[in-house]
mmCIF file of C-alpha atoms in Angstrom:
data_model
loop_
_atom_site.group_PDB
_atom_site.id
_atom_site.type_symbol
_atom_site.label_atom_id
_atom_site.label_comp_id
_atom_site.label_asym_id
_atom_site.label_seq_id
_atom_site.Cartn_x
_atom_site.Cartn_y
_atom_site.Cartn_z
ATOM 1 C CA UNK A 1 130.260 49.708 84.116
ATOM 2 C CA UNK A 2 132.287 51.522 80.945
ATOM 3 C CA UNK A 3 132.710 50.833 77.520
ATOM 4 C CA UNK A 4 136.306 51.193 76.223
ATOM 5 C CA UNK A 5 134.927 52.218 72.785
ATOM 6 C CA UNK A 6 135.032 55.983 73.320
ATOM 7 C CA UNK A 7 134.732 56.736 69.445
ATOM 8 C CA UNK A 8 131.133 55.226 69.730
ATOM 9 C CA UNK A 9 130.040 57.267 72.400
ATOM 10 C CA UNK A 10 131.200 60.405 71.055
ATOM 11 C CA UNK A 11 129.445 59.516 67.580
ATOM 12 C CA UNK A 12 125.869 58.608 69.643
ATOM 13 C CA UNK A 13 124.882 62.481 69.398
ATOM 14 C CA UNK A 14 124.814 61.690 65.858
ATOM 15 C CA UNK A 15 122.877 58.554 65.882
ATOM 16 C CA UNK A 16 120.024 60.489 68.144
ATOM 17 C CA UNK A 17 120.108 63.222 65.274
ATOM 18 C CA UNK A 18 119.378 60.862 62.636
ATOM 19 C CA UNK A 19 122.564 62.017 60.773
ATOM 20 C CA UNK A 20 124.678 58.905 59.872
ATOM 21 C CA UNK A 21 124.288 56.790 57.192
ATOM 22 C CA UNK A 22 122.831 53.153 57.022
ATOM 23 C CA UNK A 23 125.598 51.083 57.499
ATOM 24 C CA UNK A 24 127.293 53.243 60.335
ATOM 25 C CA UNK A 25 123.955 53.667 62.081
ATOM 26 C CA UNK A 26 123.027 49.993 62.140
ATOM 27 C CA UNK A 27 126.190 49.333 63.565
ATOM 28 C CA UNK A 28 126.296 51.634 66.446
ATOM 29 C CA UNK A 29 122.569 49.882 67.189
ATOM 30 C CA UNK A 30 123.966 46.729 67.142
ATOM 31 C CA UNK A 31 127.021 47.943 69.685
ATOM 32 C CA UNK A 32 123.384 49.642 71.895
ATOM 33 C CA UNK A 33 122.457 46.382 72.279
ATOM 34 C CA UNK A 34 125.206 44.303 73.531
ATOM 35 C CA UNK A 35 126.487 47.390 76.004
ATOM 36 C CA UNK A 36 124.894 48.548 78.697
ATOM 37 C CA UNK A 37 126.956 51.328 79.284
ATOM 38 C CA UNK A 38 126.302 52.858 75.737
ATOM 39 C CA UNK A 39 122.736 52.061 76.004
ATOM 40 C CA UNK A 40 122.536 53.928 79.125
ATOM 41 C CA UNK A 41 124.370 57.089 77.661
ATOM 42 C CA UNK A 42 122.074 56.534 74.803
ATOM 43 C CA UNK A 43 118.774 57.116 76.737
ATOM 44 C CA UNK A 44 120.580 60.160 78.808
ATOM 45 C CA UNK A 45 120.924 61.843 75.781
ATOM 46 C CA UNK A 46 117.460 61.069 74.477
ATOM 47 C CA UNK A 47 116.366 62.544 77.722
ATOM 48 C CA UNK A 48 118.444 65.656 77.015
ATOM 49 C CA UNK A 49 117.338 65.836 74.006
ATOM 50 C CA UNK A 50 113.535 66.175 74.932
ATOM 51 C CA UNK A 51 113.960 69.405 77.246
ATOM 52 C CA UNK A 52 112.657 71.942 75.376
ATOM 53 C CA UNK A 53 113.107 75.630 75.502
ATOM 54 C CA UNK A 54 109.909 77.195 76.325
ATOM 55 C CA UNK A 55 108.617 79.939 73.305
ATOM 56 C CA UNK A 56 109.472 82.958 74.081
ATOM 57 C CA UNK A 57 106.430 85.347 74.129
ATOM 58 C CA UNK A 58 104.385 85.925 70.775
ATOM 59 C CA UNK A 59 105.790 88.166 68.447
ATOM 60 C CA UNK A 60 109.551 87.820 69.565
ATOM 61 C CA UNK A 61 111.032 86.411 66.595
ATOM 62 C CA UNK A 62 108.855 88.853 64.314
ATOM 63 C CA UNK A 63 110.446 91.464 65.907
ATOM 64 C CA UNK A 64 113.739 90.530 66.371
ATOM 65 C CA UNK A 65 115.177 91.175 62.434
ATOM 66 C CA UNK A 66 113.718 94.819 63.078
ATOM 67 C CA UNK A 67 115.575 95.374 66.672
ATOM 68 C CA UNK A 68 118.635 94.196 65.401
ATOM 69 C CA UNK A 69 118.130 96.509 62.204
ATOM 70 C CA UNK A 70 117.936 99.513 64.035
ATOM 71 C CA UNK A 71 120.540 98.625 66.679
ATOM 72 C CA UNK A 72 123.145 98.349 63.790
ATOM 73 C CA UNK A 73 121.326 101.779 62.233
ATOM 74 C CA UNK A 74 122.260 103.218 65.696
ATOM 75 C CA UNK A 75 125.805 101.978 65.781
ATOM 76 C CA UNK A 76 126.400 103.320 62.286
ATOM 77 C CA UNK A 77 125.376 106.949 63.029
ATOM 78 C CA UNK A 78 126.828 106.780 66.422
ATOM 79 C CA UNK A 79 129.933 109.139 66.633
ATOM 80 C CA UNK A 80 133.283 107.398 67.272
ATOM 81 C CA UNK A 81 135.225 109.842 69.355
ATOM 82 C CA UNK A 82 138.463 109.417 71.097
ATOM 83 C CA UNK A 83 138.777 107.679 74.015
ATOM 84 C CA UNK A 84 140.932 107.610 76.854
ATOM 85 C CA UNK A 85 142.192 104.630 78.717
ATOM 86 C CA UNK A 86 142.915 106.498 81.950
ATOM 87 C CA UNK A 87 145.178 104.037 83.547
ATOM 88 C CA UNK A 88 145.890 100.118 82.928
ATOM 89 C CA UNK A 89 147.464 98.263 85.880
ATOM 90 C CA UNK A 90 150.868 96.891 85.074
ATOM 91 C CA UNK A 91 151.582 93.638 86.990
ATOM 92 C CA UNK A 92 155.219 93.035 87.924
ATOM 93 C CA UNK A 93 156.266 89.307 87.180
ATOM 94 C CA UNK A 94 159.562 89.420 88.710
ATOM 95 C CA UNK A 95 160.892 86.432 87.058
ATOM 96 C CA UNK A 96 159.883 87.221 83.694
ATOM 97 C CA UNK A 97 161.089 90.707 84.013
ATOM 98 C CA UNK A 98 164.686 89.917 85.262
ATOM 99 C CA UNK A 99 165.369 88.021 82.064
ATOM 100 C CA UNK A 100 163.999 90.703 80.038
ATOM 101 C CA UNK A 101 165.757 93.472 81.847
ATOM 102 C CA UNK A 102 168.985 93.323 79.604
ATOM 103 C CA UNK A 103 167.177 93.423 76.489
ATOM 104 C CA UNK A 104 164.551 96.660 77.197
ATOM 105 C CA UNK A 105 163.501 98.982 79.711
ATOM 106 C CA UNK A 106 160.185 98.154 79.166
ATOM 107 C CA UNK A 107 158.276 94.569 77.583
ATOM 108 C CA UNK A 108 154.964 93.771 76.790
ATOM 109 C CA UNK A 109 153.760 89.882 77.599
ATOM 110 C CA UNK A 110 150.773 88.092 76.417
ATOM 111 C CA UNK A 111 150.413 84.672 78.224
ATOM 112 C CA UNK A 112 147.916 82.652 76.040
ATOM 113 C CA UNK A 113 144.441 82.256 77.850
ATOM 114 C CA UNK A 114 144.682 84.414 80.452
ATOM 115 C CA UNK A 115 144.552 87.625 78.862
ATOM 116 C CA UNK A 116 147.066 90.451 78.324
ATOM 117 C CA UNK A 117 149.783 90.540 81.652
ATOM 118 C CA UNK A 118 151.605 93.643 81.012
ATOM 119 C CA UNK A 119 155.849 93.442 82.327
ATOM 120 C CA UNK A 120 157.707 96.227 82.789
ATOM 121 C CA UNK A 121 160.202 97.322 84.818
ATOM 122 C CA UNK A 122 159.005 99.627 87.529
ATOM 123 C CA UNK A 123 160.856 102.686 87.019
ATOM 124 C CA UNK A 124 159.289 105.869 86.251
ATOM 125 C CA UNK A 125 162.116 107.262 84.284
ATOM 126 C CA UNK A 126 161.135 104.779 81.047
ATOM 127 C CA UNK A 127 160.112 107.195 77.834
ATOM 128 C CA UNK A 128 157.019 106.785 76.302
ATOM 129 C CA UNK A 129 156.886 104.061 73.397
ATOM 130 C CA UNK A 130 154.724 103.880 70.430
ATOM 131 C CA UNK A 131 152.215 101.027 70.354
ATOM 132 C CA UNK A 132 149.861 99.494 67.627
ATOM 133 C CA UNK A 133 147.578 96.791 68.980
ATOM 134 C CA UNK A 134 145.882 94.785 65.986
ATOM 135 C CA UNK A 135 143.856 92.098 64.971
ATOM 136 C CA UNK A 136 144.894 90.439 61.259
ATOM 137 C CA UNK A 137 145.869 93.227 59.321
ATOM 138 C CA UNK A 138 143.709 96.002 61.247
ATOM 139 C CA UNK A 139 144.895 98.007 63.433
ATOM 140 C CA UNK A 140 142.567 99.213 66.514
ATOM 141 C CA UNK A 141 144.461 100.776 68.880
ATOM 142 C CA UNK A 142 147.646 102.976 67.837
ATOM 143 C CA UNK A 143 149.180 105.426 70.647
ATOM 144 C CA UNK A 144 152.435 106.155 72.619
ATOM 145 C CA UNK A 145 152.394 104.013 75.890
ATOM 146 C CA UNK A 146 153.431 106.528 78.848
ATOM 147 C CA UNK A 147 154.578 105.593 82.522
ATOM 148 C CA UNK A 148 152.811 107.980 84.655
ATOM 149 C CA UNK A 149 153.818 106.701 88.277
ATOM 150 C CA UNK A 150 156.114 104.614 89.865
ATOM 151 C CA UNK A 151 152.901 102.306 90.872
ATOM 152 C CA UNK A 152 153.207 101.103 87.185
ATOM 153 C CA UNK A 153 150.419 102.738 86.054
ATOM 154 C CA UNK A 154 150.269 104.094 82.641
ATOM 155 C CA UNK A 155 148.003 105.927 80.442
ATOM 156 C CA UNK A 156 147.565 105.933 76.262
ATOM 157 C CA UNK A 157 145.043 108.062 74.027
ATOM 158 C CA UNK A 158 143.875 105.360 71.520
ATOM 159 C CA UNK A 159 141.093 105.766 68.955
ATOM 160 C CA UNK A 160 138.493 102.732 69.551
ATOM 161 C CA UNK A 161 135.263 102.264 68.270
ATOM 162 C CA UNK A 162 132.788 99.536 69.208
ATOM 163 C CA UNK A 163 133.166 97.928 65.699
ATOM 164 C CA UNK A 164 136.894 97.315 66.932
ATOM 165 C CA UNK A 165 135.651 95.565 70.012
ATOM 166 C CA UNK A 166 133.474 93.386 67.903
ATOM 167 C CA UNK A 167 136.239 91.301 66.173
ATOM 168 C CA UNK A 168 136.278 88.062 66.887
ATOM 169 C CA UNK A 169 139.549 86.302 65.771
ATOM 170 C CA UNK A 170 143.059 87.582 65.032
ATOM 171 C CA UNK A 171 146.404 88.583 66.665
ATOM 172 C CA UNK A 172 148.122 90.701 68.453
ATOM 173 C CA UNK A 173 150.839 92.895 67.800
ATOM 174 C CA UNK A 174 152.762 95.266 69.516
ATOM 175 C CA UNK A 175 154.807 97.228 66.981
ATOM 176 C CA UNK A 176 158.561 97.185 68.011
ATOM 177 C CA UNK A 177 158.118 95.169 70.980
ATOM 178 C CA UNK A 178 156.915 91.744 70.610
ATOM 179 C CA UNK A 179 154.541 89.887 67.999
ATOM 180 C CA UNK A 180 152.228 87.185 69.635
ATOM 181 C CA UNK A 181 149.356 84.967 68.996
ATOM 182 C CA UNK A 182 146.649 85.797 70.540
ATOM 183 C CA UNK A 183 143.422 82.681 71.413
ATOM 184 C CA UNK A 184 140.180 83.669 71.671
ATOM 185 C CA UNK A 185 139.709 83.467 75.150
ATOM 186 C CA UNK A 186 142.881 86.055 76.028
ATOM 187 C CA UNK A 187 140.856 88.165 73.234
ATOM 188 C CA UNK A 188 137.898 88.551 74.880
ATOM 189 C CA UNK A 189 139.363 89.296 78.310
ATOM 190 C CA UNK A 190 141.098 92.417 76.429
ATOM 191 C CA UNK A 191 138.311 93.339 74.818
ATOM 192 C CA UNK A 192 136.388 93.081 78.247
ATOM 193 C CA UNK A 193 139.298 95.029 80.208
ATOM 194 C CA UNK A 194 139.028 97.628 77.688
ATOM 195 C CA UNK A 195 135.382 97.847 76.959
ATOM 196 C CA UNK A 196 134.930 98.905 80.852
ATOM 197 C CA UNK A 197 137.696 101.519 80.976
ATOM 198 C CA UNK A 198 136.933 103.794 78.306
ATOM 199 C CA UNK A 199 135.898 107.395 78.764
ATOM 200 C CA UNK A 200 134.212 109.555 76.351
ATOM 201 C CA UNK A 201 137.159 112.790 76.083
ATOM 202 C CA UNK B 1 117.495 79.036 53.893
ATOM 203 C CA UNK B 2 119.565 76.867 51.627
ATOM 204 C CA UNK B 3 123.707 77.693 51.187
ATOM 205 C CA UNK B 4 123.199 79.836 47.652
ATOM 206 C CA UNK B 5 120.628 81.995 49.074
ATOM 207 C CA UNK B 6 122.588 82.383 52.440
ATOM 208 C CA UNK B 7 125.476 83.283 50.405
ATOM 209 C CA UNK B 8 123.969 85.705 48.366
ATOM 210 C CA UNK B 9 122.487 87.172 51.878
ATOM 211 C CA UNK B 10 125.744 87.402 53.330
ATOM 212 C CA UNK B 11 127.690 89.407 50.210
ATOM 213 C CA UNK B 12 124.832 91.714 50.401
ATOM 214 C CA UNK B 13 124.869 92.045 54.149
ATOM 215 C CA UNK B 14 128.775 92.666 53.654
ATOM 216 C CA UNK B 15 128.210 95.645 51.402
ATOM 217 C CA UNK B 16 125.684 97.520 53.673
ATOM 218 C CA UNK B 17 122.644 96.179 52.799
ATOM 219 C CA UNK B 18 120.584 95.678 56.104
ATOM 220 C CA UNK B 19 117.629 94.111 54.502
ATOM 221 C CA UNK B 20 119.783 91.086 53.325
ATOM 222 C CA UNK B 21 121.157 90.749 56.751
ATOM 223 C CA UNK B 22 117.628 90.785 58.321
ATOM 224 C CA UNK B 23 116.948 87.638 55.793
ATOM 225 C CA UNK B 24 119.799 86.234 57.926
ATOM 226 C CA UNK B 25 118.753 87.437 60.964
ATOM 227 C CA UNK B 26 115.151 85.525 60.154
ATOM 228 C CA UNK B 27 116.972 82.373 59.019
ATOM 229 C CA UNK B 28 119.014 81.924 62.471
ATOM 230 C CA UNK B 29 117.440 83.489 64.869
ATOM 231 C CA UNK B 30 115.460 80.641 66.441
ATOM 232 C CA UNK B 31 118.473 78.282 66.565
ATOM 233 C CA UNK B 32 120.783 81.054 68.065
ATOM 234 C CA UNK B 33 118.368 82.258 70.678
ATOM 235 C CA UNK B 34 117.733 78.482 71.660
ATOM 236 C CA UNK B 35 121.305 77.340 72.165
ATOM 237 C CA UNK B 36 121.931 80.975 74.249
ATOM 238 C CA UNK B 37 118.890 80.040 76.324
ATOM 239 C CA UNK B 38 119.903 76.597 76.868
ATOM 240 C CA UNK B 39 123.114 78.143 78.202
ATOM 241 C CA UNK B 40 121.973 80.728 80.523
ATOM 242 C CA UNK B 41 117.889 79.688 80.763
ATOM 243 C CA UNK B 42 116.525 83.121 81.333
ATOM 244 C CA UNK B 43 114.564 84.783 78.778
ATOM 245 C CA UNK B 44 116.177 88.409 79.026
ATOM 246 C CA UNK B 45 119.845 87.505 79.301
ATOM 247 C CA UNK B 46 119.115 84.900 75.684
ATOM 248 C CA UNK B 47 117.183 87.843 74.299
ATOM 249 C CA UNK B 48 119.718 90.860 74.679
ATOM 250 C CA UNK B 49 122.625 88.183 74.048
ATOM 251 C CA UNK B 50 120.782 87.235 70.616
ATOM 252 C CA UNK B 51 120.600 90.442 69.474
ATOM 253 C CA UNK B 52 124.132 91.771 70.209
ATOM 254 C CA UNK B 53 125.411 88.566 68.369
ATOM 255 C CA UNK B 54 123.658 89.684 65.729
ATOM 256 C CA UNK B 55 124.354 92.992 65.389
ATOM 257 C CA UNK B 56 128.618 92.035 66.199
ATOM 258 C CA UNK B 57 127.907 89.770 63.502
ATOM 259 C CA UNK B 58 126.740 92.567 61.212
ATOM 260 C CA UNK B 59 129.709 94.242 61.852
ATOM 261 C CA UNK B 60 132.394 91.715 61.519
ATOM 262 C CA UNK B 61 131.046 90.908 58.296
ATOM 263 C CA UNK B 62 134.123 91.895 56.734
ATOM 264 C CA UNK B 63 136.295 89.152 58.701
ATOM 265 C CA UNK B 64 133.759 86.072 57.743
ATOM 266 C CA UNK B 65 135.552 84.401 55.067
ATOM 267 C CA UNK B 66 133.499 81.894 53.935
ATOM 268 C CA UNK B 67 135.761 78.866 55.378
ATOM 269 C CA UNK B 68 133.099 77.749 57.549
ATOM 270 C CA UNK B 69 129.417 77.957 58.005
ATOM 271 C CA UNK B 70 127.767 80.956 58.304
ATOM 272 C CA UNK B 71 126.209 79.193 61.158
ATOM 273 C CA UNK B 72 128.908 78.370 62.682
ATOM 274 C CA UNK B 73 130.606 81.858 63.087
ATOM 275 C CA UNK B 74 127.576 82.914 64.118
ATOM 276 C CA UNK B 75 127.253 80.336 66.713
ATOM 277 C CA UNK B 76 131.050 81.623 67.742
ATOM 278 C CA UNK B 77 130.326 84.988 68.213
ATOM 279 C CA UNK B 78 126.933 83.903 69.923
ATOM 280 C CA UNK B 79 129.199 82.447 72.370
ATOM 281 C CA UNK B 80 131.715 85.010 72.860
ATOM 282 C CA UNK B 81 128.887 87.185 73.220
ATOM 283 C CA UNK B 82 127.259 85.062 75.709
ATOM 284 C CA UNK B 83 130.714 84.970 78.071
ATOM 285 C CA UNK B 84 131.009 88.905 77.982
ATOM 286 C CA UNK B 85 127.734 88.930 79.293
ATOM 287 C CA UNK B 86 128.290 86.585 81.856
ATOM 288 C CA UNK B 87 131.167 88.217 82.948
ATOM 289 C CA UNK B 88 130.044 91.648 82.312
ATOM 290 C CA UNK B 89 126.817 91.210 84.231
ATOM 291 C CA UNK B 90 127.846 88.836 86.547
ATOM 292 C CA UNK B 91 125.000 86.878 85.486
ATOM 293 C CA UNK B 92 126.257 83.387 85.524
ATOM 294 C CA UNK B 93 123.323 80.889 86.404
ATOM 295 C CA UNK B 94 125.962 78.075 86.341
ATOM 296 C CA UNK B 95 128.876 77.248 88.139
ATOM 297 C CA UNK B 96 131.184 74.146 88.770
ATOM 298 C CA UNK B 97 129.888 71.465 91.182
ATOM 299 C CA UNK B 98 131.953 72.471 94.270
ATOM 300 C CA UNK B 99 130.967 75.136 96.174
ATOM 301 C CA UNK B 100 127.900 76.111 93.768
ATOM 302 C CA UNK B 101 124.358 77.669 95.746
ATOM 303 C CA UNK B 102 121.796 77.354 93.207
ATOM 304 C CA UNK B 103 119.972 80.670 92.635
ATOM 305 C CA UNK B 104 116.125 80.582 92.343
ATOM 306 C CA UNK B 105 115.409 79.935 88.875
ATOM 307 C CA UNK B 106 112.833 81.857 87.106
ATOM 308 C CA UNK B 107 111.672 79.404 84.898
ATOM 309 C CA UNK B 108 113.448 76.499 83.308
ATOM 310 C CA UNK B 109 112.773 73.514 80.651
ATOM 311 C CA UNK B 110 109.347 73.206 80.090
ATOM 312 C CA UNK B 111 109.083 69.279 80.058
ATOM 313 C CA UNK B 112 110.726 68.829 83.860
ATOM 314 C CA UNK B 113 107.963 68.974 85.694
ATOM 315 C CA UNK B 114 106.557 65.545 84.239
ATOM 316 C CA UNK B 115 109.252 63.179 84.691
ATOM 317 C CA UNK B 116 111.413 62.985 87.338
ATOM 318 C CA UNK B 117 114.493 61.668 85.104
ATOM 319 C CA UNK B 118 114.384 64.812 83.082
ATOM 320 C CA UNK B 119 113.883 67.121 86.275
ATOM 321 C CA UNK B 120 117.392 65.796 88.042
ATOM 322 C CA UNK B 121 118.965 65.999 84.428
ATOM 323 C CA UNK B 122 117.883 69.580 83.651
ATOM 324 C CA UNK B 123 119.086 70.158 87.178
ATOM 325 C CA UNK B 124 122.290 68.254 86.148
ATOM 326 C CA UNK B 125 123.055 70.533 83.441
ATOM 327 C CA UNK B 126 122.868 73.866 85.191
ATOM 328 C CA UNK B 127 125.617 72.268 87.381
ATOM 329 C CA UNK B 128 128.198 71.231 84.449
ATOM 330 C CA UNK B 129 131.034 73.648 84.142
ATOM 331 C CA UNK B 130 130.805 76.374 81.718
ATOM 332 C CA UNK B 131 132.932 74.367 78.953
ATOM 333 C CA UNK B 132 131.251 70.968 79.611
ATOM 334 C CA UNK B 133 127.609 72.735 79.513
ATOM 335 C CA UNK B 134 128.716 74.461 75.784
ATOM 336 C CA UNK B 135 130.259 71.314 74.332
ATOM 337 C CA UNK B 136 126.989 69.081 75.496
ATOM 338 C CA UNK B 137 124.907 71.841 74.273
ATOM 339 C CA UNK B 138 126.309 72.072 70.802
ATOM 340 C CA UNK B 139 126.560 68.606 70.468
ATOM 341 C CA UNK B 140 123.617 67.057 71.546
ATOM 342 C CA UNK B 141 121.112 69.996 71.095
ATOM 343 C CA UNK B 142 122.490 71.760 67.938
ATOM 344 C CA UNK B 143 123.891 68.780 66.274
ATOM 345 C CA UNK B 144 127.713 70.375 65.100
ATOM 346 C CA UNK B 145 130.239 67.979 64.564
ATOM 347 C CA UNK B 146 133.065 68.010 67.054
ATOM 348 C CA UNK B 147 135.042 69.963 64.476
ATOM 349 C CA UNK B 148 132.147 72.803 64.662
ATOM 350 C CA UNK B 149 132.127 72.566 68.371
ATOM 351 C CA UNK B 150 135.772 73.056 68.219
ATOM 352 C CA UNK B 151 135.712 76.121 65.880
ATOM 353 C CA UNK B 152 133.157 77.631 67.890
ATOM 354 C CA UNK B 153 134.325 77.148 71.780
ATOM 355 C CA UNK B 154 137.862 78.215 70.160
ATOM 356 C CA UNK B 155 139.654 75.427 71.165
ATOM 357 C CA UNK B 156 140.943 72.176 69.545
ATOM 358 C CA UNK B 157 138.799 69.105 68.553
ATOM 359 C CA UNK B 158 140.710 67.250 71.535
ATOM 360 C CA UNK B 159 139.861 69.581 74.289
ATOM 361 C CA UNK B 160 135.922 69.656 72.440
ATOM 362 C CA UNK B 161 135.733 65.869 72.429
ATOM 363 C CA UNK B 162 137.238 65.676 76.224
ATOM 364 C CA UNK B 163 134.740 68.603 77.178
ATOM 365 C CA UNK B 164 131.728 67.003 76.422
ATOM 366 C CA UNK B 165 133.027 63.182 77.718
ATOM 367 C CA UNK B 166 133.729 64.842 80.979
ATOM 368 C CA UNK B 167 130.032 66.660 80.578
ATOM 369 C CA UNK B 168 128.070 63.915 79.563
ATOM 370 C CA UNK B 169 129.825 61.614 81.938
ATOM 371 C CA UNK B 170 128.863 63.739 84.821
ATOM 372 C CA UNK B 171 125.741 64.022 83.895
ATOM 373 C CA UNK B 172 125.449 59.830 83.478
ATOM 374 C CA UNK B 173 126.459 59.847 87.550
ATOM 375 C CA UNK B 174 124.420 62.568 88.343
ATOM 376 C CA UNK B 175 121.419 60.657 87.343
ATOM 377 C CA UNK B 176 122.517 57.501 88.758
ATOM 378 C CA UNK B 177 123.201 55.533 85.420
ATOM 379 C CA UNK B 178 127.250 55.384 85.956
ATOM 380 C CA UNK B 179 129.492 54.357 88.931
ATOM 381 C CA UNK B 180 131.130 57.131 90.379
#
């Protein structure tokens, strides 16, 4: 049995949390008396809400603020050296590249939700290009992308900090090439990629 | 912590006052830890992600414009930190229903032993796809509105509702309260 009133189903957690005003809560409760589907769902949600998280060991929450502050101080005092990104594999997308060859020798694309996908003509004679990547107005990565071999690998030197990698929102800017919005998933995939590659020079 | 105090501590922390940030940690740590625990069901991972999320939040405070609740913003950072953690460490404990081989759990929700339905429910939550589980936990356990759920998950309100709806539907099916 199903209930067609999906809006009621979506509001059941509010009834569970007792966060609805009297009249609205009354209407939902009336509905639950006549609709076995929603009543069953409310029962499931009630049981779900009753599942408790085990208490961590004694002192865990007392110690957390101190641990966080110590980590912050460590990060503040840590040096922020240059990182070298040794090689980023480029993915060849024939369809996209064919359309872009007339316009540019090297294109960089970001596909929303899939992380950065770099698209280029597989040609070793492409000159280096200046690229800046930023989130909102902050430039995070700036450097020359240089194609290093015909396999499609490229190298760039960037100044990259842990702080930079902690951004949560923003846009992806590649100066002189494209400006593309970036969703959070893509951003973090990108972050993950960079985070796994840097080596201290 | 009331809104005024939170605003004051946020402002001070943004100016570099670590002790003020410590007060924000004290105010939000339990909610944040519980949220992450419900996603990973592992104390060590939940503790690590919670701590890292707070550190990230501190260094990102200049990006917090106050147009959302601090708690919502913090949950968003925590969820992204958790998603990265899962990817980085391969510690993902829940997968989609298809082809999932359940790992041995070090422990799970404390109330599940006594009641069979709650036991089945706790197990069913573990098998929900990631986004559905996030939506259900944020909505049912944390009491966030769908606008907030969408903000935290980084998706549209419609997508948040759909994830929640599908998640709850699967839970009902799993415990036999709904036709397949």
